Tab-separated table of C-alpha atoms in Angstrom:
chain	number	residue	atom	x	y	z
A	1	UNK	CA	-17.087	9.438	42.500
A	2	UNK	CA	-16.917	6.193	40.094
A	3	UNK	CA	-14.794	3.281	40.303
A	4	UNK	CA	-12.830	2.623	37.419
A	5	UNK	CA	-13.859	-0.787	37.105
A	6	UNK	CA	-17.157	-1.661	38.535
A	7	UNK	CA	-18.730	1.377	40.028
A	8	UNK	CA	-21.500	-1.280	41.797
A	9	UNK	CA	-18.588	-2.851	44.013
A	10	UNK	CA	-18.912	-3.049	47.361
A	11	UNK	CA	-15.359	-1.821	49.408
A	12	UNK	CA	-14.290	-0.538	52.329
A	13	UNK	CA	-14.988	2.935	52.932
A	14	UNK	CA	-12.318	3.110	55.064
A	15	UNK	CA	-10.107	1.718	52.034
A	16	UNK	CA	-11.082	4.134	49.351
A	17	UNK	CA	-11.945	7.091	51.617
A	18	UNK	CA	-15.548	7.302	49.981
A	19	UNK	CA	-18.632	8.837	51.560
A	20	UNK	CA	-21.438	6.459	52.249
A	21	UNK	CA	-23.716	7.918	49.787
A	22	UNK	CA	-20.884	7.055	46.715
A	23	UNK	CA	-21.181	3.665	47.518
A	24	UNK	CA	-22.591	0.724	45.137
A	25	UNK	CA	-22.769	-3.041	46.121
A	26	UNK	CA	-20.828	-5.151	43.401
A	27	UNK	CA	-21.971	-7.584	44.763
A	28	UNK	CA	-18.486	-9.523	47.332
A	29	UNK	CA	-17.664	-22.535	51.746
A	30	UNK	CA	-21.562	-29.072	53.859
A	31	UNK	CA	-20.285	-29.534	57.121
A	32	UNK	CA	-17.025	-31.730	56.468
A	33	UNK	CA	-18.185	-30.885	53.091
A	34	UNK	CA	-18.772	-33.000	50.679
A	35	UNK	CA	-16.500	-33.075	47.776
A	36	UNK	CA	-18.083	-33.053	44.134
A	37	UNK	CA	-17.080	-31.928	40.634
A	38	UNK	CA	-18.867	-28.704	40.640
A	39	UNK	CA	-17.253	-27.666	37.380
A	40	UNK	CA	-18.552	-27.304	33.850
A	41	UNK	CA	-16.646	-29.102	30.805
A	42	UNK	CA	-16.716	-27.146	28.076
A	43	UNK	CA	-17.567	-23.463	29.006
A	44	UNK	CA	-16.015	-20.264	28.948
A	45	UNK	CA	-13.642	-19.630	32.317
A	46	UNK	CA	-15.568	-17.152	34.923
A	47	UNK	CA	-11.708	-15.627	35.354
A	48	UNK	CA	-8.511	-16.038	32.985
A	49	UNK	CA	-5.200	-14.373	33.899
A	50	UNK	CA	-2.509	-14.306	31.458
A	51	UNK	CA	0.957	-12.924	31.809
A	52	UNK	CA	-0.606	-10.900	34.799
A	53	UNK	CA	1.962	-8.485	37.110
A	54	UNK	CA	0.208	-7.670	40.853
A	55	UNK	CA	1.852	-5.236	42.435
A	56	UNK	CA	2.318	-1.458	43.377
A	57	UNK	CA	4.162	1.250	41.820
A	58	UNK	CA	6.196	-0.764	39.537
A	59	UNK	CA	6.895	-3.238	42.827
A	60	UNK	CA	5.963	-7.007	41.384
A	61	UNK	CA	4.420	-9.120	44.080
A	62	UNK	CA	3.018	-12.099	41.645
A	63	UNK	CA	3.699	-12.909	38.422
A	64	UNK	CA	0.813	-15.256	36.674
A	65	UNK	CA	1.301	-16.811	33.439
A	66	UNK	CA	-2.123	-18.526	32.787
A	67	UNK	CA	-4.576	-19.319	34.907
A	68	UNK	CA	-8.157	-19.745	35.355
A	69	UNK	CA	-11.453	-20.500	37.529
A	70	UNK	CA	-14.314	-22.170	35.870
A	71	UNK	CA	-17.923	-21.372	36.461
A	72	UNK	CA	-19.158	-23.577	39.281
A	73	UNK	CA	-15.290	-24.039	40.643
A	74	UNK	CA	-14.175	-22.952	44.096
A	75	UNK	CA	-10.631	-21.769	43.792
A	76	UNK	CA	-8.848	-21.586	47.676
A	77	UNK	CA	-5.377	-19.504	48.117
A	78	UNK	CA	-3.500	-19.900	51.202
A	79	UNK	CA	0.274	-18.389	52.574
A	80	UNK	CA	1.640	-15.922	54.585
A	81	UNK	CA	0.707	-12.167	54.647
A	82	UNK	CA	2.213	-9.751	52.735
A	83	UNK	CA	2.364	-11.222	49.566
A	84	UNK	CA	-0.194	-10.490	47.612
A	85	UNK	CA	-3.252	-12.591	48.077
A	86	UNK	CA	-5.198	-9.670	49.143
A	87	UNK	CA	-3.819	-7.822	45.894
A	88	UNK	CA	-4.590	-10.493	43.730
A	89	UNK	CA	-8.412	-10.164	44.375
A	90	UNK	CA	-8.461	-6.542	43.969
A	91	UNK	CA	-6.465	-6.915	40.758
A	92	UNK	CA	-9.553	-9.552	39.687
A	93	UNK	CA	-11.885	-7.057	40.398
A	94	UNK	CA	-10.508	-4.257	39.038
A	95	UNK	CA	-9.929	-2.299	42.228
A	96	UNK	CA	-6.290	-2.643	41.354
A	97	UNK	CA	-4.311	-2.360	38.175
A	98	UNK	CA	-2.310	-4.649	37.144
A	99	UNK	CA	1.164	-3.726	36.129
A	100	UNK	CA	1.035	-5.712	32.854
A	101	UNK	CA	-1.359	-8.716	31.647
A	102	UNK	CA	-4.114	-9.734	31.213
A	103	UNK	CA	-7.442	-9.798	33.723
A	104	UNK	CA	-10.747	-11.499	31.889
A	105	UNK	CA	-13.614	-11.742	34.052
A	106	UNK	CA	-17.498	-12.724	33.819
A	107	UNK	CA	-16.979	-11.955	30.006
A	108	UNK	CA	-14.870	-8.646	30.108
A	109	UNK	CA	-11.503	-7.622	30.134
A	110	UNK	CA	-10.365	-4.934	32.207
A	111	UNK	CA	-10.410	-2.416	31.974
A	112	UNK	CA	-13.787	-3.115	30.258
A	113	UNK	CA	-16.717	-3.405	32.914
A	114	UNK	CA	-18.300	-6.650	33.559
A	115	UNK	CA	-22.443	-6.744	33.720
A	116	UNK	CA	-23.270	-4.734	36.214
A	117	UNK	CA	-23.927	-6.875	39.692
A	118	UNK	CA	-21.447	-10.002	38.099
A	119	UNK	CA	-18.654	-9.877	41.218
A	120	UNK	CA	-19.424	-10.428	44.584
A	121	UNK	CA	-16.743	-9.436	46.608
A	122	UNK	CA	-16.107	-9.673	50.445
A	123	UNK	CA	-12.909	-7.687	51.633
A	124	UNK	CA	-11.372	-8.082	54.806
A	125	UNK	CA	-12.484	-4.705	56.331
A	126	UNK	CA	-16.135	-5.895	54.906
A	127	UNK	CA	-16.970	-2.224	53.221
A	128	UNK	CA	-20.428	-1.941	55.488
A	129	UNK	CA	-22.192	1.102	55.756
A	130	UNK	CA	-21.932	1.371	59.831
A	131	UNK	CA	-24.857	3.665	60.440
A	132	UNK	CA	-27.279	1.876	58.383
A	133	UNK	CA	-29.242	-1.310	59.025
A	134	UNK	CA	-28.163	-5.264	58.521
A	135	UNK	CA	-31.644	-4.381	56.037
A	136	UNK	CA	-30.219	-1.557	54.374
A	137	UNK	CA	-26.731	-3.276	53.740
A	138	UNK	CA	-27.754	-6.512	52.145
A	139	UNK	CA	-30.704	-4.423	50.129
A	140	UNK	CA	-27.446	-2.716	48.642
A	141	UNK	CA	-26.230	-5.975	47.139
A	142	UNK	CA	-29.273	-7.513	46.005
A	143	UNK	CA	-30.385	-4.127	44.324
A	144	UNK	CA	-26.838	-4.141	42.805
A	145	UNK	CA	-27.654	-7.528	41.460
A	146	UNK	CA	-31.298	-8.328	40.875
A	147	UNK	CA	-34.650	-6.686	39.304
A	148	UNK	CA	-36.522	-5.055	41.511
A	149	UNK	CA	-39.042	-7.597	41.624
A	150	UNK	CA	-36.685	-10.214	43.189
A	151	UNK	CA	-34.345	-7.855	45.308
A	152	UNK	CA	-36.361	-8.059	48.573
A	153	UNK	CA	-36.878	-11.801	48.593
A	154	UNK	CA	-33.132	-12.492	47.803
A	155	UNK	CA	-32.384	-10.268	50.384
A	156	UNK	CA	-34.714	-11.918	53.181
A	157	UNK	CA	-33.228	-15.468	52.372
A	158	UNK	CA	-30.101	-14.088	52.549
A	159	UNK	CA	-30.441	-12.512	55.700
A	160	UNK	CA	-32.215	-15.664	57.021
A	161	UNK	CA	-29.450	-18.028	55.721
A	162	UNK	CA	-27.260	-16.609	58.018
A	163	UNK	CA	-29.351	-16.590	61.044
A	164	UNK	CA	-29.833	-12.640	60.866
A	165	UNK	CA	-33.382	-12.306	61.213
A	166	UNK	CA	-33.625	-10.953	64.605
A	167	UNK	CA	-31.226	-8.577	63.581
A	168	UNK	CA	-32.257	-7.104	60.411
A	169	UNK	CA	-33.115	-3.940	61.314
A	170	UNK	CA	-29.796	-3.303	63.941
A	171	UNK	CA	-27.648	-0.925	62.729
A	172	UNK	CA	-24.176	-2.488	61.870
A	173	UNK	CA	-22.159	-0.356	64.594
A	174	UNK	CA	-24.230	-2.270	67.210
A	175	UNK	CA	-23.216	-5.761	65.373
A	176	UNK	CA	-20.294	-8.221	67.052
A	177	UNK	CA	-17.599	-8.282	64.178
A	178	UNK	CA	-18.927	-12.430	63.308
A	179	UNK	CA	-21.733	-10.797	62.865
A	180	UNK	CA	-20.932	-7.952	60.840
A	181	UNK	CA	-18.932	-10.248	58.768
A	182	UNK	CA	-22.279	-12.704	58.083
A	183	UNK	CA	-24.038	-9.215	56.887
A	184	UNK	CA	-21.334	-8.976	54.274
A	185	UNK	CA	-21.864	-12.739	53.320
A	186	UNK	CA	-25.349	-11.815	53.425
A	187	UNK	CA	-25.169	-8.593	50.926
A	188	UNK	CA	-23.152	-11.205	48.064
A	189	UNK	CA	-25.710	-14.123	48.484
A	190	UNK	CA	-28.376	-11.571	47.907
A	191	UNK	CA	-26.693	-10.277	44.794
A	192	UNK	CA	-26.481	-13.517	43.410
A	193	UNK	CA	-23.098	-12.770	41.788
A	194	UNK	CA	-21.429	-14.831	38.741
A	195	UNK	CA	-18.073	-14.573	40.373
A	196	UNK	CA	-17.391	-14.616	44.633
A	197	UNK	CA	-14.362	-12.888	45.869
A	198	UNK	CA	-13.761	-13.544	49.790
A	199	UNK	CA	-11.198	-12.409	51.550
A	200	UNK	CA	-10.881	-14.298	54.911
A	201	UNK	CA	-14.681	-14.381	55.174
A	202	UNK	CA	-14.847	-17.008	57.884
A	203	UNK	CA	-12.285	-15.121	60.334
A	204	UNK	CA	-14.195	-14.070	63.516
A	205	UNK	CA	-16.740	-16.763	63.299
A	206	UNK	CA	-17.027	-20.120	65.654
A	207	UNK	CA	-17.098	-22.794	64.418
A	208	UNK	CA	-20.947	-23.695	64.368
A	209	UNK	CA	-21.406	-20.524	62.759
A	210	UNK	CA	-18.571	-21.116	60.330
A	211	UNK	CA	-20.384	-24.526	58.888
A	212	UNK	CA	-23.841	-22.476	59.040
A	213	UNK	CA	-21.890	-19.673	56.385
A	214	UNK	CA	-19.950	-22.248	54.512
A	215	UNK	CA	-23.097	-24.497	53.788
A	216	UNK	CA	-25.026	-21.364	52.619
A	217	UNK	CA	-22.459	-20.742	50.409
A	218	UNK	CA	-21.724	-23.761	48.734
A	219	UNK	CA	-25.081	-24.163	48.201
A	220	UNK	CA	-25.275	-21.076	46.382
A	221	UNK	CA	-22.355	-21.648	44.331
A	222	UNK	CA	-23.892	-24.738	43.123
A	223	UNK	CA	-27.245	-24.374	41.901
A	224	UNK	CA	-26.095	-20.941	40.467
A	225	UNK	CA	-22.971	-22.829	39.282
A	226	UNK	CA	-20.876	-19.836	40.170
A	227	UNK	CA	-17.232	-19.468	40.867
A	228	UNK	CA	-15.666	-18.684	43.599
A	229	UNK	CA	-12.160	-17.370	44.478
A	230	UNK	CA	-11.291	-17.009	48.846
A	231	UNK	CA	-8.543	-16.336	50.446
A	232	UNK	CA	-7.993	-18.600	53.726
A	233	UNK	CA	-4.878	-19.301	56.081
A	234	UNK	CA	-6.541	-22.264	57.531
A	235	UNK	CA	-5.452	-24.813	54.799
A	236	UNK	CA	-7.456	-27.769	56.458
A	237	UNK	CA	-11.196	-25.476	55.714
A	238	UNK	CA	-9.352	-24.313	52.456
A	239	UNK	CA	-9.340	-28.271	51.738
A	240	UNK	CA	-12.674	-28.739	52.886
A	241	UNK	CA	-14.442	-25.969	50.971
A	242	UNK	CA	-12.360	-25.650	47.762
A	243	UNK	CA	-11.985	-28.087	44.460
A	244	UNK	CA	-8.426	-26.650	43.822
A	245	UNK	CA	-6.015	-24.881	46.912
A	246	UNK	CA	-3.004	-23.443	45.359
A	247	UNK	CA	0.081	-20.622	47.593
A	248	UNK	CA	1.261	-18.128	46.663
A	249	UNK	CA	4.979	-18.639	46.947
A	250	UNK	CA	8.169	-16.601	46.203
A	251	UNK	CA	6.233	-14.169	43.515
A	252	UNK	CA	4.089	-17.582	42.188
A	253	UNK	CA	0.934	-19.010	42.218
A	254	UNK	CA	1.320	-22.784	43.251
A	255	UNK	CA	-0.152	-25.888	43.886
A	256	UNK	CA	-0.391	-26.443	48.254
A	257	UNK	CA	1.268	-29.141	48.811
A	258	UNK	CA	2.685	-29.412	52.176
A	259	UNK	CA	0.719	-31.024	55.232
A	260	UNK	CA	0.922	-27.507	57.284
A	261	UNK	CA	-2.783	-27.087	58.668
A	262	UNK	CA	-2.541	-23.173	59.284
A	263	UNK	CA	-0.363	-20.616	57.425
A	264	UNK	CA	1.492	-17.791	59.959
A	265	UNK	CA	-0.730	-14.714	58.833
């Protein structure tokens, strides 16, 4: 069974009710980080909405008249659940189709397929095949992503950068769910992905552990200089991590502007 969109993303199987064996990776924030202009002047935009419906069954949960993410930008959304921040990440990569617009991304429009390994995306529910190995699992992205001749060392300094090592060959049902949710940070870095789509990918994790996966990250994003797009209810990291946080509020995408530290999720 193919995607319609990108049959080499990476979803929950619980989600799409897929056997294993279906399954392609797509693939997918300095402590107190250091802020920097990590964008590119004058170069296409990694994502462009325009005049973009998300929703369900004719049910509009965000309207988007123009918008965009450059490459080498780190794009934070924040607000309460329900409203379509999950949505609007599946809508970007192409899990989800929009009820009118436009959706441009890494230099296709859907429903036109992007190169094959170009999103990295990390859903909530992390889309990890639970009998195999932390090995087998990040292998998935970085084969989904890289020649062969690369895939095994992107996948070792993946696995390394987030302190995995002693675990690679665990199977993921035996994994704490920080863990589990490093492997699926783990399988993105090792794609090496032109867009990064994370859905609350710090939940679960302390907060050691939380600078050890946002530094990895960053650090990615900027000598690959590409973009990312997370969702996060703790608008204080949001700050830290992201050039631009914008919430989603009644229907619209907005610039955050309150001093609230943690949206009610």
């Amino acid at each position: 069974m193919l995607l319609p969109f990108n049959a080499s993303l990476i979803l929950s199987i619980a989600e799409l009710m897929l056997d294993p064996k279906h399954i392609l990776s797509l693939n997918l924030g300095l402590p107190k980080h250091q802020k920097i202009n990590r964008t590119r002047k004058n170069v296409s935009a990694a994502v462009r909405l325009s005049n973009l419906e998300v929703g369900f069954q004719g049910h509009t949960l965000l309207y988007i008249e123009d918008f965009h993410v450059k490459p080498g930008e780190i794009l934070a959304i924040t607000g309460p659940s329900g409203i379509g921040k999950t949505s609007l990440l599946k809508t970007i990569a192409g899990l989800l189709k929009p009820i009118s617009g436009t959706v441009h991304v890494c230099g296709a429009t859907i429903p036109q397929r992007p190169a094959r390994g170009s999103i990295g995306y990390i859903p909530q529910k992390l889309g990890l095949v639970r009998h195999s190995s932390v090995w087998a699992n990040v292998m998935l992205g970085s084969r989904a992503g890289n020649p062969r001749s690369t895939s095994r060392e992107y996948a070792i300094d993946a696995i390394e950068a987030m302190g995995l090592g002693e675990k690679k060959n665990e199977p993921i049902k035996r994994l704490s769910g920080g863990q589990q949710r490093r492997v699926a940070t783990a399988r993105t870095l090792a794609q090496r992905p032109r867009l990064i789509l994370a859905d609350e990918f710090l939940s679960e994790l302390d907060e050691e552990t939380s600078e050890r996966v946002v530094k990895s990250v960053l650090k990615y994003v900027r000598s690959s200089e590409a973009a990312m797009i997370l969702v996060e209810h703790d608008v204080s990291r949001a700050r830290e991590i992201s050039d631009r946080l914008l919430v989603i509020d009644d229907g619209r995408l907005n610039p955050f502007i309150t001093d609230t530290s943690v949206m009610e999720v």
